Amino acid sequence: MPKRRRDEDSDSSDSDDDSSTEEQQQPLATTLTETTMPQLPKKYAYSNKQRVLVIASRGITARYRHLVEDLKKLVPHHKTDSKLDDKGDVQAVNEIAEFKSCNQVLYLETRKHSDLYMYIGRTPNGPSAKFQVVNVHTMDELKLTGNCMLGSRPLLDFDSSFDRAPHLQLMKAMLTDTFGTPLGHPKSKPFLDRVMCFYLVKNNIWVRNYQIVDSSETTKEKETTLVEIGPRFVLIPIRIFMGSLGGPTLYQNMSYVSPNTERSVAKKAKGNRYAERVQHGLERKQFLEENQMPRDELSSKNVFAEGDDDA
């Protein structure tokens, strides 16, 4: 019996030692996590919770599919979904955005496997804008030397022309909400090593993405330079809607010509080639009749012709 009591006492002492060692190790783990994973101050906490739904329509071509992947790399605060078979009803994008808890939409729609349209805006109440995307060049296609960290926050540089008209100011706000990564987003990096530029040229928005190369990173260059990364494309404004992807029109680009109209004019020009050829023949005949040379009596043709007749 005494031996049993000693065993019980030893077991209880061992358990007390283990519990004490666990209590001593617990604060050490907490201190390690606090030192290795510092948290942002409250004023830099993730409060601007912008989430952008990046989605494309079914039937998109290979080049435009690469553009979608490039846009996902530029927007780390995005959420994605499978290709949408909308069949002309773009309002289905709002339902997907609500399901994904997104308050911003970037929707790429392809028509006739050649024309690309971009919808950006806030959901579910709007406003939103519709653009035609032209002159698309992806990162893989350009082979540029610029490089940046994946998920880094960009500096947004807008042309001063965006402040001259209300509809341009509204476009600037929507582009800022779409491509501006919120501070402290879990998928973003706390670095500013690239700049996205939006230039207004002939009522079209030229989009470029550059890497910021600091002077300390290179020994030859003494000043900070920019190296293009890609992608590059041009946005042609079409309409600005009051609602999300639809609703009353706030602005319409009256100088915009749709691709269908351009193709129709080109086909008509090709179809009128025969009519142009016939008309050109009639004009040539009329020109020759009106501009006939007078008869030359001393020409060899007339002199020898008269001699032949006398013989």
Coordinates of C-alpha atoms in Angstrom, one line a residue, residues 72-273:
K72 CA -7.0 39.6 -62.4
K73 CA -3.3 40.1 -61.7
L74 CA -3.7 43.8 -61.7
V75 CA -6.7 43.7 -59.3
P76 CA -5.8 41.5 -56.3
H77 CA -9.1 42.3 -54.6
H78 CA -11.1 40.5 -57.2
K79 CA -13.4 37.6 -57.2
T80 CA -14.0 35.5 -60.2
D81 CA -16.6 33.1 -61.6
S82 CA -17.1 30.8 -64.6
K83 CA -17.9 32.3 -68.0
L84 CA -21.4 33.7 -68.3
D85 CA -23.8 32.7 -71.0
D86 CA -25.9 35.8 -70.8
K87 CA -27.5 35.7 -74.3
G88 CA -27.9 39.5 -74.2
D89 CA -29.1 39.8 -70.6
V90 CA -26.2 41.4 -68.6
Q91 CA -28.4 41.8 -65.5
A92 CA -27.4 38.3 -64.5
V93 CA -24.0 39.7 -63.5
N94 CA -25.6 41.6 -60.7
E95 CA -27.0 38.4 -59.2
I96 CA -23.5 36.8 -59.4
A97 CA -22.0 39.8 -57.7
E98 CA -24.5 39.7 -54.9
F99 CA -23.8 36.0 -54.4
K100 CA -20.1 36.6 -54.3
S101 CA -20.5 39.6 -51.9
C102 CA -19.0 42.0 -54.4
N103 CA -19.8 45.7 -54.6
Q104 CA -17.9 46.4 -57.9
V105 CA -18.2 44.7 -61.4
L106 CA -15.8 44.4 -64.3
Y107 CA -17.6 42.4 -67.0
L108 CA -16.0 41.7 -70.4
E109 CA -18.5 40.8 -73.2
T110 CA -17.5 39.5 -76.6
R111 CA -19.7 39.8 -79.7
K112 CA -19.1 38.1 -83.0
H113 CA -15.8 36.7 -81.7
S114 CA -14.2 40.1 -82.6
D115 CA -15.7 43.0 -80.7
L116 CA -14.9 43.3 -77.0
Y117 CA -17.0 45.5 -74.6
M118 CA -16.2 46.3 -70.9
Y119 CA -18.8 47.1 -68.2
I120 CA -17.5 48.7 -65.0
G121 CA -19.6 50.1 -62.2
R122 CA -21.0 49.6 -58.7
T123 CA -23.6 47.1 -57.9
P124 CA -26.5 46.8 -57.1
N125 CA -27.4 50.5 -57.4
G126 CA -24.9 51.9 -59.9
P127 CA -23.7 53.9 -61.6
S128 CA -22.0 52.0 -64.4
A129 CA -20.3 52.6 -67.7
K130 CA -19.9 50.7 -71.0
F131 CA -16.8 50.9 -73.1
Q132 CA -15.5 49.3 -76.3
V133 CA -12.0 47.8 -75.8
V134 CA -9.7 48.2 -78.8
N135 CA -5.9 47.9 -79.5
V136 CA -5.5 45.1 -76.9
H137 CA -2.0 43.9 -76.2
T138 CA -1.4 41.4 -73.4
M139 CA 1.6 40.8 -71.2
D140 CA 2.6 37.6 -73.0
E141 CA 2.3 39.3 -76.4
L142 CA 4.3 42.4 -75.6
K143 CA 7.4 40.8 -74.0
L144 CA 8.2 43.9 -72.1
T145 CA 11.0 44.2 -69.5
G146 CA 9.0 45.7 -66.7
N147 CA 8.2 43.6 -63.6
C148 CA 6.5 44.1 -60.3
M149 CA 5.4 42.2 -57.3
L150 CA 2.2 40.2 -57.7
G151 CA -0.5 41.8 -55.6
S152 CA 1.2 45.1 -55.0
R153 CA -0.9 48.3 -54.7
P154 CA -0.7 50.6 -57.7
L155 CA -0.5 54.4 -58.0
L156 CA -3.3 55.7 -60.2
D157 CA -2.3 58.5 -62.5
F158 CA -5.1 60.3 -64.3
D159 CA -4.8 62.9 -67.0
S160 CA -5.8 66.5 -66.0
S161 CA -8.4 66.4 -68.7
F162 CA -10.6 64.1 -66.6
D163 CA -11.5 67.1 -64.4
R164 CA -13.0 69.3 -67.2
A165 CA -16.4 67.6 -67.6
P166 CA -18.8 65.8 -65.2
H167 CA -19.0 62.6 -67.1
L168 CA -15.2 62.3 -67.2
Q169 CA -15.1 62.9 -63.4
L170 CA -17.6 60.0 -63.0
M171 CA -15.5 57.8 -65.2
K172 CA -12.4 58.6 -63.1
A173 CA -14.3 57.7 -59.9
M174 CA -15.4 54.3 -61.3
L175 CA -11.9 53.5 -62.6
T176 CA -10.5 54.4 -59.3
D177 CA -12.9 52.1 -57.4
T178 CA -12.1 49.3 -59.8
F179 CA -8.3 49.4 -60.2
G180 CA -7.4 51.0 -56.8
T181 CA -6.5 48.2 -54.4
P182 CA -7.7 49.0 -50.8
L183 CA -5.1 49.5 -48.1
G184 CA -4.6 46.5 -45.9
H185 CA -6.4 44.0 -48.2
P186 CA -5.5 40.4 -47.2
K187 CA -4.4 39.5 -50.8
S188 CA -2.4 42.7 -51.5
K189 CA 1.2 43.5 -50.7
P190 CA 2.1 46.7 -48.7
F191 CA 4.3 48.0 -51.5
L192 CA 3.9 50.6 -54.2
D193 CA 6.1 49.5 -57.1
R194 CA 3.9 50.2 -60.1
V195 CA 1.7 53.0 -61.5
M196 CA -1.4 52.7 -63.7
C197 CA -1.8 55.6 -66.1
F198 CA -5.1 56.7 -67.7
Y199 CA -4.7 59.2 -70.6
L200 CA -7.5 61.0 -72.4
V201 CA -6.7 61.2 -76.1
K202 CA -9.4 62.2 -78.6
N203 CA -12.2 61.2 -76.1
N204 CA -10.6 57.8 -75.7
I205 CA -9.0 56.4 -72.6
W206 CA -5.5 55.0 -73.1
V207 CA -4.5 52.6 -70.2
R208 CA -0.9 51.8 -69.5
N209 CA 0.9 49.9 -66.6
Y210 CA 4.4 50.8 -65.6
Q211 CA 7.0 49.6 -63.1
I212 CA 8.6 52.2 -60.8
V213 CA 12.3 51.7 -60.9
D214 CA 13.9 53.5 -58.0
S215 CA 17.3 55.2 -58.4
S216 CA 18.8 53.1 -55.7
E217 CA 18.1 49.9 -57.6
T218 CA 20.3 50.8 -60.5
T219 CA 23.8 52.2 -60.6
K220 CA 23.7 53.8 -64.0
E221 CA 20.4 55.7 -63.8
K222 CA 20.4 58.6 -61.3
E223 CA 16.7 59.3 -61.4
T224 CA 13.6 57.2 -60.9
T225 CA 12.3 55.8 -64.2
L226 CA 9.3 54.0 -65.5
V227 CA 9.4 50.7 -67.4
E228 CA 6.2 49.4 -69.0
I229 CA 4.8 46.1 -67.8
G230 CA 1.6 45.7 -69.7
P231 CA -1.1 45.0 -70.6
R232 CA -2.1 48.0 -72.8
F233 CA -5.5 48.8 -74.3
V234 CA -7.8 51.7 -75.2
L235 CA -11.3 52.3 -73.9
I236 CA -13.9 54.0 -76.1
P237 CA -16.7 55.4 -73.9
I238 CA -20.2 54.5 -75.2
R239 CA -22.7 55.2 -72.4
I240 CA -22.9 55.9 -68.6
F241 CA -25.9 54.4 -66.9
M242 CA -27.6 55.4 -63.7
G243 CA -28.1 51.8 -62.6
S244 CA -25.9 48.8 -62.5
L245 CA -25.2 47.6 -66.1
G246 CA -28.4 49.4 -67.2
G247 CA -31.0 51.9 -66.5
P248 CA -31.5 55.6 -67.6
T249 CA -28.6 57.0 -69.6
L250 CA -26.6 59.7 -67.9
Y251 CA -24.2 60.3 -70.8
Q252 CA -24.0 59.1 -74.4
N253 CA -21.0 59.4 -76.8
M254 CA -22.6 60.9 -79.9
S255 CA -19.4 60.5 -81.9
Y256 CA -19.1 56.8 -81.3
V257 CA -19.4 54.5 -84.4
S258 CA -20.2 50.9 -83.7
P259 CA -18.1 48.1 -85.3
N260 CA -21.2 46.8 -87.2
T261 CA -21.6 50.2 -88.9
E262 CA -17.9 50.3 -89.9
R263 CA -18.1 46.7 -91.3
S264 CA -21.3 47.6 -93.2
V265 CA -19.7 50.7 -94.8
A266 CA -16.7 48.6 -95.8
K267 CA -18.8 45.9 -97.4
K268 CA -20.8 48.5 -99.3
A269 CA -17.6 50.0 -100.6
K270 CA -16.5 46.6 -101.8
G271 CA -19.9 45.9 -103.4
N272 CA -19.8 49.2 -105.4
R273 CA -16.6 48.3 -107.2

